[in-house]
Amino acid sequence: MTALATNMLTAFWVLSISLVLVPGADWAYAISAGMRDRAIAPAIGGMLLGYLTITAVVAAGVGALVASAPAILTVLTVLGAGYLLWLGGNVLVHPSVPTAGDDHASSAMGWLVRGFAVSGVNPKALLLFLALLPQFTSRSGAWSISTQIGALGLVQIVNCALVYSLVGLGAKIVLRTRPKIARTISQLSGVAMIAIGLFLLAEQFPGFTR
């Protein structure tokens, strides 16, 4: 690896970890999972699978085609926003509280699928990957552009895995013995998801906010 490649990789890692450390829907979902027994791993695994899918889409060049089609982006935005509104509403109505039980509603597969939807059906993540990843590639590099994008995407995914795991475990440790605070934090997480969903819709349809 050349010095330039090393510098670019380091710069991308710093930018990536800075973005991952900003609380958002992913944080809210990780916190919610942290208060359920055996939910952290599948929830975070689902989000990582979503980002892996986006990385593959961008590396394959499909992402650029999607980004250039306003109708497709609009559909993705509405789907992503609608899902966040639905998920946030469910968290508000049925806030996560510390529990050692496991039922159908909190099954591993359910947490994984919802986690995938939180990150995978996210036009902001797609556009972010489209805007950022190519900026840290080099046509003179030994690897192809697609391979470089894939490698950078994996760096982002590793950062997400580390930070979201700490967020989920932190919620589990801190809130496990504080059910009242846990309920409040869970509800705030739901509010955050709803707010992000509304923001996505307002940004896509600015006329409705006037």
Coordinates of N, CA and C in Angstrom, one line a residue:
M1 N 0.8 -1.2 0.0 CA 0.0 0.0 0.0 C 0.9 1.2 0.0
T2 N 0.7 2.2 -0.9 CA 1.5 3.4 -1.0 C 1.1 4.3 0.1
A3 N 2.0 5.4 0.3 CA 1.8 6.4 1.3 C 0.5 7.1 1.0
L4 N 0.2 7.4 -0.3 CA -1.0 8.1 -0.6 C -2.2 7.3 -0.2
A5 N -2.2 6.0 -0.5 CA -3.3 5.1 -0.2 C -3.5 5.0 1.3
T6 N -2.4 5.0 2.0 CA -2.5 4.9 3.5 C -3.1 6.2 4.0
N7 N -2.7 7.4 3.5 CA -3.2 8.7 3.9 C -4.7 8.8 3.6
M8 N -5.1 8.3 2.4 CA -6.5 8.4 2.1 C -7.3 7.5 2.9
L9 N -6.8 6.3 3.2 CA -7.5 5.3 4.1 C -7.7 5.9 5.5
T10 N -6.6 6.5 6.0 CA -6.7 7.1 7.3 C -7.7 8.3 7.4
A11 N -7.7 9.1 6.3 CA -8.6 10.2 6.3 C -10.0 9.7 6.2
F12 N -10.2 8.6 5.4 CA -11.6 8.1 5.3 C -12.0 7.5 6.7
W13 N -11.1 6.8 7.4 CA -11.5 6.3 8.7 C -11.9 7.4 9.6
V14 N -11.2 8.5 9.7 CA -11.5 9.6 10.6 C -12.9 10.1 10.2
L15 N -13.1 10.4 8.9 CA -14.4 10.9 8.5 C -15.5 9.9 8.9
S16 N -15.3 8.6 8.6 CA -16.3 7.6 8.8 C -16.7 7.5 10.3
I17 N -15.7 7.4 11.2 CA -16.0 7.2 12.6 C -16.6 8.5 13.1
S18 N -16.3 9.7 12.6 CA -17.0 10.9 13.0 C -18.4 10.9 12.7
L19 N -18.8 10.4 11.5 CA -20.2 10.3 11.1 C -20.9 9.2 11.9
V20 N -20.3 8.1 12.1 CA -20.9 7.0 12.9 C -21.2 7.5 14.3
L21 N -20.4 8.3 14.9 CA -20.6 8.8 16.2 C -21.7 9.8 16.4
V22 N -22.2 10.3 15.3 CA -23.4 11.2 15.4 C -24.7 10.4 15.6
P23 N -25.4 10.6 16.7 CA -26.6 9.9 16.9 C -27.7 10.0 15.8
G24 N -28.3 9.0 15.5 CA -29.4 9.0 14.5 C -30.3 7.8 14.7
A25 N -31.0 7.4 13.6 CA -31.9 6.3 13.7 C -31.2 5.0 14.1
D26 N -29.9 4.8 13.6 CA -29.2 3.6 14.0 C -28.9 3.6 15.5
W27 N -28.5 4.7 16.1 CA -28.3 4.7 17.5 C -29.6 4.4 18.2
A28 N -30.7 5.0 17.8 CA -32.0 4.8 18.5 C -32.4 3.3 18.4
Y29 N -32.1 2.7 17.3 CA -32.5 1.3 17.2 C -31.6 0.4 18.0
A30 N -30.3 0.8 18.1 CA -29.3 0.0 18.9 C -29.7 0.1 20.4
I31 N -30.1 1.3 20.8 CA -30.5 1.5 22.2 C -31.7 0.7 22.5
S32 N -32.7 0.7 21.6 CA -33.9 -0.1 21.8 C -33.6 -1.6 21.9
A33 N -32.7 -2.0 21.1 CA -32.3 -3.5 21.1 C -31.5 -3.8 22.4
G34 N -30.8 -2.8 22.9 CA -30.0 -3.1 24.1 C -30.8 -3.4 25.3
M35 N -32.0 -3.0 25.3 CA -32.9 -3.2 26.5 C -33.7 -4.5 26.3
R36 N -33.4 -5.3 25.3 CA -34.1 -6.6 25.1 C -33.0 -7.7 25.2
D37 N -33.4 -8.8 25.8 CA -32.4 -9.9 25.9 C -32.1 -10.5 24.6
R38 N -30.8 -10.7 24.3 CA -30.4 -11.3 23.1 C -30.8 -10.6 21.8
A39 N -31.0 -9.3 21.9 CA -31.5 -8.6 20.7 C -30.4 -7.7 20.1
I40 N -29.3 -7.5 20.8 CA -28.3 -6.6 20.3 C -27.6 -7.2 19.0
A41 N -27.2 -8.4 19.1 CA -26.4 -9.0 18.0 C -27.3 -9.0 16.7
P42 N -28.5 -9.6 16.7 CA -29.3 -9.6 15.5 C -29.7 -8.2 15.0
A43 N -29.9 -7.3 15.9 CA -30.3 -5.9 15.5 C -29.2 -5.2 14.8
I44 N -28.0 -5.3 15.4 CA -26.8 -4.7 14.8 C -26.4 -5.4 13.5
G45 N -26.5 -6.8 13.5 CA -26.2 -7.5 12.4 C -27.1 -7.1 11.2
G46 N -28.4 -6.9 11.5 CA -29.3 -6.4 10.4 C -28.9 -5.1 9.8
M47 N -28.5 -4.1 10.7 CA -28.0 -2.8 10.2 C -26.8 -3.0 9.3
L48 N -25.8 -3.8 9.8 CA -24.6 -4.0 9.1 C -24.9 -4.7 7.7
L49 N -25.8 -5.6 7.7 CA -26.2 -6.2 6.4 C -26.8 -5.2 5.4
G50 N -27.5 -4.3 6.0 CA -28.1 -3.2 5.2 C -27.0 -2.3 4.5
Y51 N -26.0 -2.0 5.3 CA -24.9 -1.2 4.8 C -24.0 -2.0 3.9
L52 N -23.9 -3.3 4.1 CA -23.1 -4.1 3.2 C -23.8 -4.2 1.8
T53 N -25.2 -4.2 1.9 CA -25.9 -4.2 0.6 C -25.7 -2.9 -0.1
I54 N -25.8 -1.8 0.6 CA -25.6 -0.5 0.0 C -24.1 -0.4 -0.6
T55 N -23.2 -0.9 0.1 CA -21.8 -0.9 -0.4 C -21.7 -1.7 -1.7
A56 N -22.3 -2.8 -1.8 CA -22.3 -3.7 -3.0 C -23.0 -2.9 -4.1
V57 N -24.1 -2.3 -3.8 CA -24.8 -1.5 -4.9 C -24.0 -0.4 -5.4
V58 N -23.3 0.3 -4.6 CA -22.5 1.5 -5.0 C -21.2 0.9 -5.8
A59 N -20.6 -0.1 -5.3 CA -19.4 -0.7 -5.9 C -19.8 -1.2 -7.3
A60 N -21.0 -1.7 -7.5 CA -21.4 -2.3 -8.8 C -21.8 -1.2 -9.8
G61 N -21.9 0.0 -9.3 CA -22.3 1.1 -10.2 C -23.8 1.3 -10.3
V62 N -24.5 0.5 -9.6 CA -26.0 0.6 -9.6 C -26.4 1.8 -8.9
G63 N -25.7 2.2 -7.8 CA -26.1 3.3 -7.0 C -26.2 4.6 -7.8
A64 N -25.2 4.8 -8.7 CA -25.2 6.0 -9.5 C -26.4 6.1 -10.4
L65 N -26.8 5.0 -10.9 CA -28.0 4.9 -11.7 C -29.3 5.3 -10.9
V66 N -29.3 4.7 -9.7 CA -30.5 5.0 -8.8 C -30.5 6.5 -8.4
A67 N -29.3 7.0 -8.1 CA -29.3 8.4 -7.7 C -29.6 9.4 -8.8
S68 N -29.4 8.9 -10.1 CA -29.8 9.8 -11.2 C -31.2 9.7 -11.6
A69 N -32.0 8.9 -10.9 CA -33.4 8.7 -11.2 C -34.2 9.3 -10.1
P70 N -34.7 10.5 -10.2 CA -35.5 11.1 -9.1 C -36.7 10.3 -8.6
A71 N -37.4 9.6 -9.6 CA -38.5 8.9 -9.2 C -38.2 7.7 -8.2
I72 N -37.1 7.0 -8.5 CA -36.6 5.9 -7.7 C -36.2 6.5 -6.3
L73 N -35.5 7.6 -6.3 CA -35.1 8.2 -5.0 C -36.3 8.6 -4.2
T74 N -37.3 9.1 -4.9 CA -38.5 9.5 -4.1 C -39.2 8.3 -3.5
V75 N -39.3 7.2 -4.2 CA -39.9 6.0 -3.7 C -39.1 5.5 -2.5
L76 N -37.7 5.5 -2.6 CA -36.9 5.0 -1.5 C -37.0 5.9 -0.3
T77 N -37.1 7.2 -0.5 CA -37.3 8.2 0.6 C -38.6 7.9 1.3
V78 N -39.7 7.8 0.5 CA -41.0 7.6 1.1 C -41.0 6.3 1.9
L79 N -40.4 5.2 1.3 CA -40.4 3.9 2.0 C -39.6 4.0 3.3
G80 N -38.4 4.6 3.2 CA -37.5 4.7 4.4 C -38.2 5.6 5.4
A81 N -38.7 6.7 5.1 CA -39.4 7.6 6.0 C -40.6 6.9 6.7
G82 N -41.4 6.2 5.8 CA -42.6 5.5 6.3 C -42.2 4.5 7.3
Y83 N -41.1 3.7 7.0 CA -40.7 2.7 7.9 C -40.2 3.2 9.2
L84 N -39.5 4.3 9.2 CA -39.0 5.0 10.5 C -40.2 5.5 11.3
L85 N -41.2 6.0 10.6 CA -42.4 6.5 11.3 C -43.1 5.3 12.0
W86 N -43.3 4.2 11.2 CA -43.9 3.1 11.8 C -43.2 2.5 12.9
L87 N -41.8 2.3 12.8 CA -41.0 1.8 13.8 C -41.0 2.7 15.0
G88 N -40.8 4.0 14.8 CA -40.9 4.9 15.9 C -42.2 4.9 16.7
G89 N -43.3 4.8 15.9 CA -44.6 4.8 16.6 C -44.8 3.5 17.4
N90 N -44.3 2.4 16.9 CA -44.3 1.2 17.7 C -43.5 1.3 19.0
V91 N -42.3 1.9 18.9 CA -41.5 2.1 20.1 C -42.2 3.0 21.1
L92 N -42.9 4.0 20.6 CA -43.6 4.9 21.5 C -44.8 4.2 22.2
V93 N -45.5 3.4 21.5 CA -46.6 2.7 22.0 C -46.2 1.5 22.9
H94 N -45.2 0.8 22.4 CA -44.6 -0.4 23.2 C -43.1 -0.2 23.4
P95 N -42.8 0.8 24.3 CA -41.4 1.0 24.6 C -40.6 -0.2 25.1
S96 N -39.4 -0.3 24.6 CA -38.5 -1.4 25.1 C -38.2 -1.2 26.6
V97 N -38.3 -2.2 27.3 CA -38.0 -2.2 28.8 C -37.1 -3.4 29.0
P98 N -36.2 -3.3 30.0 CA -35.3 -4.4 30.3 C -36.1 -5.7 30.6
T99 N -35.7 -6.7 29.9 CA -36.4 -8.0 30.0 C -35.5 -9.2 29.7
A100 N -35.7 -10.2 30.4 CA -34.9 -11.4 30.2 C -35.6 -12.4 29.3
G101 N -36.9 -12.1 29.0 CA -37.7 -13.0 28.2 C -37.4 -12.9 26.7
D102 N -38.0 -13.8 26.0 CA -37.8 -13.7 24.5 C -39.1 -14.2 23.9
D103 N -39.7 -13.4 23.1 CA -41.0 -13.9 22.5 C -40.9 -13.6 21.0
H104 N -42.1 -13.9 20.3 CA -42.1 -13.7 18.9 C -41.8 -12.3 18.4
A105 N -42.3 -11.3 19.2 CA -42.1 -9.9 18.8 C -40.7 -9.5 18.9
S106 N -39.9 -10.2 19.7 CA -38.5 -9.8 19.9 C -37.6 -10.9 19.4
S107 N -38.1 -11.7 18.5 CA -37.3 -12.8 17.9 C -36.0 -12.3 17.2
A108 N -35.0 -13.1 17.2 CA -33.8 -12.7 16.5 C -34.0 -12.3 15.1
M109 N -34.8 -13.1 14.3 CA -35.0 -12.8 12.9 C -35.8 -11.4 12.8
G110 N -36.7 -11.2 13.7 CA -37.4 -9.9 13.7 C -36.5 -8.7 13.8
W111 N -35.6 -8.8 14.8 CA -34.7 -7.7 15.1 C -33.7 -7.6 13.9
L112 N -33.3 -8.7 13.3 CA -32.4 -8.6 12.1 C -33.1 -7.9 10.9
V113 N -34.3 -8.3 10.6 CA -35.0 -7.8 9.5 C -35.3 -6.3 9.7
R114 N -35.7 -5.9 10.9 CA -35.9 -4.5 11.2 C -34.7 -3.7 11.1
G115 N -33.6 -4.3 11.6 CA -32.3 -3.6 11.5 C -31.8 -3.4 10.1
F116 N -32.1 -4.4 9.2 CA -31.7 -4.2 7.8 C -32.6 -3.1 7.2
A117 N -33.8 -3.0 7.5 CA -34.7 -2.0 7.0 C -34.2 -0.6 7.4
V118 N -33.8 -0.5 8.7 CA -33.4 0.8 9.2 C -32.2 1.4 8.4
S119 N -31.3 0.6 8.0 CA -30.1 1.1 7.3 C -30.2 0.8 5.8
G120 N -30.8 -0.3 5.4 CA -30.8 -0.7 4.0 C -31.8 0.2 3.2
V121 N -33.0 0.4 3.7 CA -34.0 1.3 3.0 C -33.8 2.7 3.5
N122 N -32.6 3.2 3.2 CA -32.2 4.6 3.6 C -31.6 5.3 2.5
P123 N -32.3 6.2 1.8 CA -31.7 6.9 0.7 C -30.6 7.8 1.1
K124 N -30.6 8.3 2.3 CA -29.6 9.2 2.8 C -28.2 8.4 2.8
A125 N -28.3 7.1 3.3 CA -27.1 6.3 3.4 C -26.6 6.0 2.0
L126 N -27.5 5.8 1.0 CA -27.1 5.5 -0.4 C -26.4 6.7 -0.9
L127 N -27.0 7.9 -0.8 CA -26.4 9.1 -1.3 C -25.1 9.4 -0.6
L128 N -25.0 9.2 0.7 CA -23.8 9.4 1.5 C -22.7 8.5 0.9
F129 N -23.0 7.3 0.7 CA -21.9 6.4 0.2 C -21.5 6.8 -1.2
L130 N -22.5 7.2 -2.0 CA -22.2 7.7 -3.4 C -21.3 8.9 -3.4
A131 N -21.5 9.8 -2.4 CA -20.8 11.0 -2.4 C -19.4 10.9 -1.8
L132 N -19.3 10.0 -0.8 CA -18.1 9.9 0.0 C -17.1 8.9 -0.6
L133 N -17.5 7.7 -0.8 CA -16.6 6.6 -1.2 C -15.8 6.9 -2.4
P134 N -16.3 7.4 -3.5 CA -15.5 7.6 -4.7 C -14.4 8.7 -4.5
Q135 N -14.6 9.6 -3.5 CA -13.7 10.6 -3.2 C -12.4 10.1 -2.7
F136 N -12.4 8.9 -2.1 CA -11.2 8.3 -1.5 C -10.6 7.1 -2.3
T137 N -11.0 7.1 -3.6 CA -10.4 6.1 -4.5 C -9.4 6.7 -5.5
S138 N -8.6 5.9 -6.1 CA -7.6 6.4 -7.0 C -7.6 5.5 -8.2
R139 N -7.7 6.1 -9.4 CA -7.6 5.3 -10.7 C -6.2 4.7 -10.9
S140 N -5.2 5.3 -10.3 CA -3.9 4.8 -10.4 C -3.5 3.7 -9.4
G141 N -4.5 3.3 -8.6 CA -4.2 2.3 -7.6 C -4.1 0.9 -8.1
A142 N -3.6 0.0 -7.4 CA -3.4 -1.4 -7.8 C -4.8 -2.1 -7.9
W143 N -5.7 -1.6 -7.1 CA -7.1 -2.2 -7.1 C -8.0 -1.5 -8.0
S144 N -9.0 -2.2 -8.5 CA -10.0 -1.5 -9.3 C -10.8 -0.6 -8.4
I145 N -11.5 0.4 -9.1 CA -12.4 1.3 -8.3 C -13.4 0.6 -7.5
S146 N -14.0 -0.4 -8.1 CA -15.1 -1.2 -7.4 C -14.5 -1.9 -6.2
T147 N -13.3 -2.4 -6.3 CA -12.7 -3.1 -5.2 C -12.3 -2.1 -4.1
Q148 N -11.8 -0.9 -4.5 CA -11.5 0.1 -3.5 C -12.8 0.6 -2.8
I149 N -13.9 0.8 -3.5 CA -15.1 1.2 -2.9 C -15.6 0.1 -1.9
G150 N -15.5 -1.1 -2.3 CA -15.8 -2.2 -1.4 C -15.0 -2.2 -0.1
A151 N -13.7 -2.0 -0.3 CA -12.8 -2.0 0.9 C -13.2 -0.8 1.8
L152 N -13.4 0.3 1.3 CA -13.8 1.5 2.1 C -15.2 1.3 2.8
G153 N -16.1 0.6 2.0 CA -17.4 0.3 2.6 C -17.2 -0.6 3.8
L154 N -16.3 -1.6 3.7 CA -16.0 -2.5 4.9 C -15.5 -1.7 6.1
V155 N -14.6 -0.7 5.8 CA -14.1 0.1 6.9 C -15.3 0.8 7.6
Q156 N -16.3 1.3 6.8 CA -17.4 2.0 7.4 C -18.3 1.0 8.2
I157 N -18.4 -0.2 7.7 CA -19.2 -1.3 8.4 C -18.5 -1.7 9.7
V158 N -17.2 -1.8 9.7 CA -16.5 -2.1 10.9 C -16.7 -1.0 12.0
N159 N -16.6 0.2 11.5 CA -16.8 1.3 12.5 C -18.2 1.3 13.0
C160 N -19.2 1.0 12.2 CA -20.6 0.9 12.6 C -20.7 -0.3 13.6
A161 N -20.1 -1.4 13.4 CA -20.2 -2.5 14.3 C -19.7 -2.2 15.6
L162 N -18.5 -1.5 15.7 CA -17.9 -1.2 17.0 C -18.8 -0.2 17.8
V163 N -19.2 0.9 17.1 CA -19.9 2.0 17.8 C -21.3 1.5 18.2
Y164 N -22.0 0.9 17.3 CA -23.4 0.4 17.6 C -23.4 -0.7 18.7
S165 N -22.4 -1.5 18.7 CA -22.3 -2.5 19.7 C -22.1 -1.9 21.1
L166 N -21.2 -0.9 21.1 CA -21.0 -0.1 22.4 C -22.2 0.6 22.8
V167 N -23.0 1.2 21.9 CA -24.2 1.9 22.2 C -25.2 0.9 22.8
G168 N -25.4 -0.3 22.1 CA -26.3 -1.3 22.6 C -26.0 -1.9 23.9
L169 N -24.7 -2.2 24.1 CA -24.2 -2.8 25.4 C -24.3 -1.7 26.5
G170 N -24.0 -0.5 26.1 CA -24.1 0.6 27.1 C -25.5 0.8 27.6
A171 N -26.5 0.7 26.7 CA -27.9 0.8 27.1 C -28.3 -0.4 27.9
K172 N -27.8 -1.6 27.6 CA -28.1 -2.8 28.4 C -27.6 -2.7 29.8
I173 N -26.3 -2.2 29.9 CA -25.7 -2.2 31.2 C -26.2 -1.1 32.1
V174 N -26.4 0.1 31.5 CA -26.8 1.3 32.3 C -28.3 1.2 32.6
L175 N -29.1 0.8 31.7 CA -30.6 0.8 31.8 C -31.2 -0.4 32.3
R176 N -30.5 -1.5 32.4 CA -31.0 -2.8 32.8 C -31.7 -2.8 34.1
T177 N -31.1 -2.1 35.1 CA -31.6 -2.0 36.4 C -32.4 -0.7 36.7
R178 N -32.7 0.0 35.6 CA -33.4 1.3 35.8 C -34.6 1.3 34.8
P179 N -35.7 0.5 35.1 CA -36.8 0.3 34.1 C -37.5 1.6 33.8
K180 N -37.7 2.5 34.7 CA -38.4 3.8 34.4 C -37.5 4.6 33.5
I181 N -36.3 4.7 33.8 CA -35.4 5.5 32.9 C -35.3 4.8 31.5
A182 N -35.3 3.5 31.5 CA -35.2 2.7 30.3 C -36.4 3.0 29.4
R183 N -37.6 3.0 30.0 CA -38.8 3.3 29.3 C -38.8 4.7 28.7
T184 N -38.3 5.7 29.4 CA -38.2 7.0 28.9 C -37.2 7.1 27.8
I185 N -36.0 6.5 27.9 CA -35.0 6.5 26.8 C -35.6 5.8 25.6
S186 N -36.3 4.7 25.8 CA -36.9 4.0 24.7 C -37.9 4.9 23.9
Q187 N -38.7 5.6 24.7 CA -39.7 6.5 24.0 C -39.0 7.6 23.3
L188 N -37.9 8.1 23.9 CA -37.1 9.2 23.2 C -36.5 8.7 21.9
S189 N -36.1 7.4 21.9 CA -35.6 6.8 20.7 C -36.7 6.7 19.6
G190 N -37.9 6.4 20.1 CA -39.0 6.4 19.1 C -39.3 7.8 18.6
V191 N -39.2 8.8 19.4 CA -39.4 10.2 19.0 C -38.3 10.5 17.9
A192 N -37.1 10.1 18.2 CA -36.0 10.4 17.3 C -36.3 9.7 15.9
M193 N -36.7 8.5 15.9 CA -37.0 7.8 14.6 C -38.1 8.6 13.9
I194 N -39.2 9.0 14.6 CA -40.3 9.7 14.0 C -39.8 11.0 13.4
A195 N -39.0 11.7 14.2 CA -38.4 13.0 13.7 C -37.6 12.9 12.5
I196 N -36.8 11.8 12.4 CA -36.0 11.6 11.2 C -36.8 11.3 10.0
G197 N -37.9 10.5 10.3 CA -38.8 10.1 9.2 C -39.5 11.3 8.7
L198 N -40.0 12.2 9.6 CA -40.7 13.4 9.1 C -39.7 14.4 8.4
F199 N -38.5 14.4 8.8 CA -37.5 15.2 8.2 C -37.2 14.8 6.7
L200 N -37.2 13.4 6.6 CA -37.0 12.9 5.2 C -38.1 13.3 4.3
L201 N -39.4 13.2 4.8 CA -40.5 13.5 4.0 C -40.6 15.0 3.7
A202 N -40.3 15.8 4.7 CA -40.3 17.3 4.6 C -39.3 17.7 3.5
E203 N -38.1 17.1 3.5 CA -37.1 17.4 2.6 C -37.4 17.0 1.2
Q204 N -38.2 15.9 1.1 CA -38.6 15.4 -0.2 C -39.8 16.1 -0.8
F205 N -40.6 16.6 0.1 CA -41.8 17.3 -0.3 C -41.9 18.6 0.5
P206 N -41.0 19.6 0.1 CA -41.0 20.8 0.9 C -42.3 21.6 0.9
G207 N -43.1 21.4 -0.1 CA -44.3 22.2 -0.2 C -45.3 21.9 1.0
F208 N -45.2 20.7 1.6 CA -46.1 20.4 2.7 C -45.7 21.1 4.0
T209 N -44.5 21.6 4.1 CA -44.0 22.3 5.3 C -44.2 23.8 5.3
R210 N -44.7 24.3 4.2 CA -45.0 25.8 4.0 C -46.4 26.1 4.5

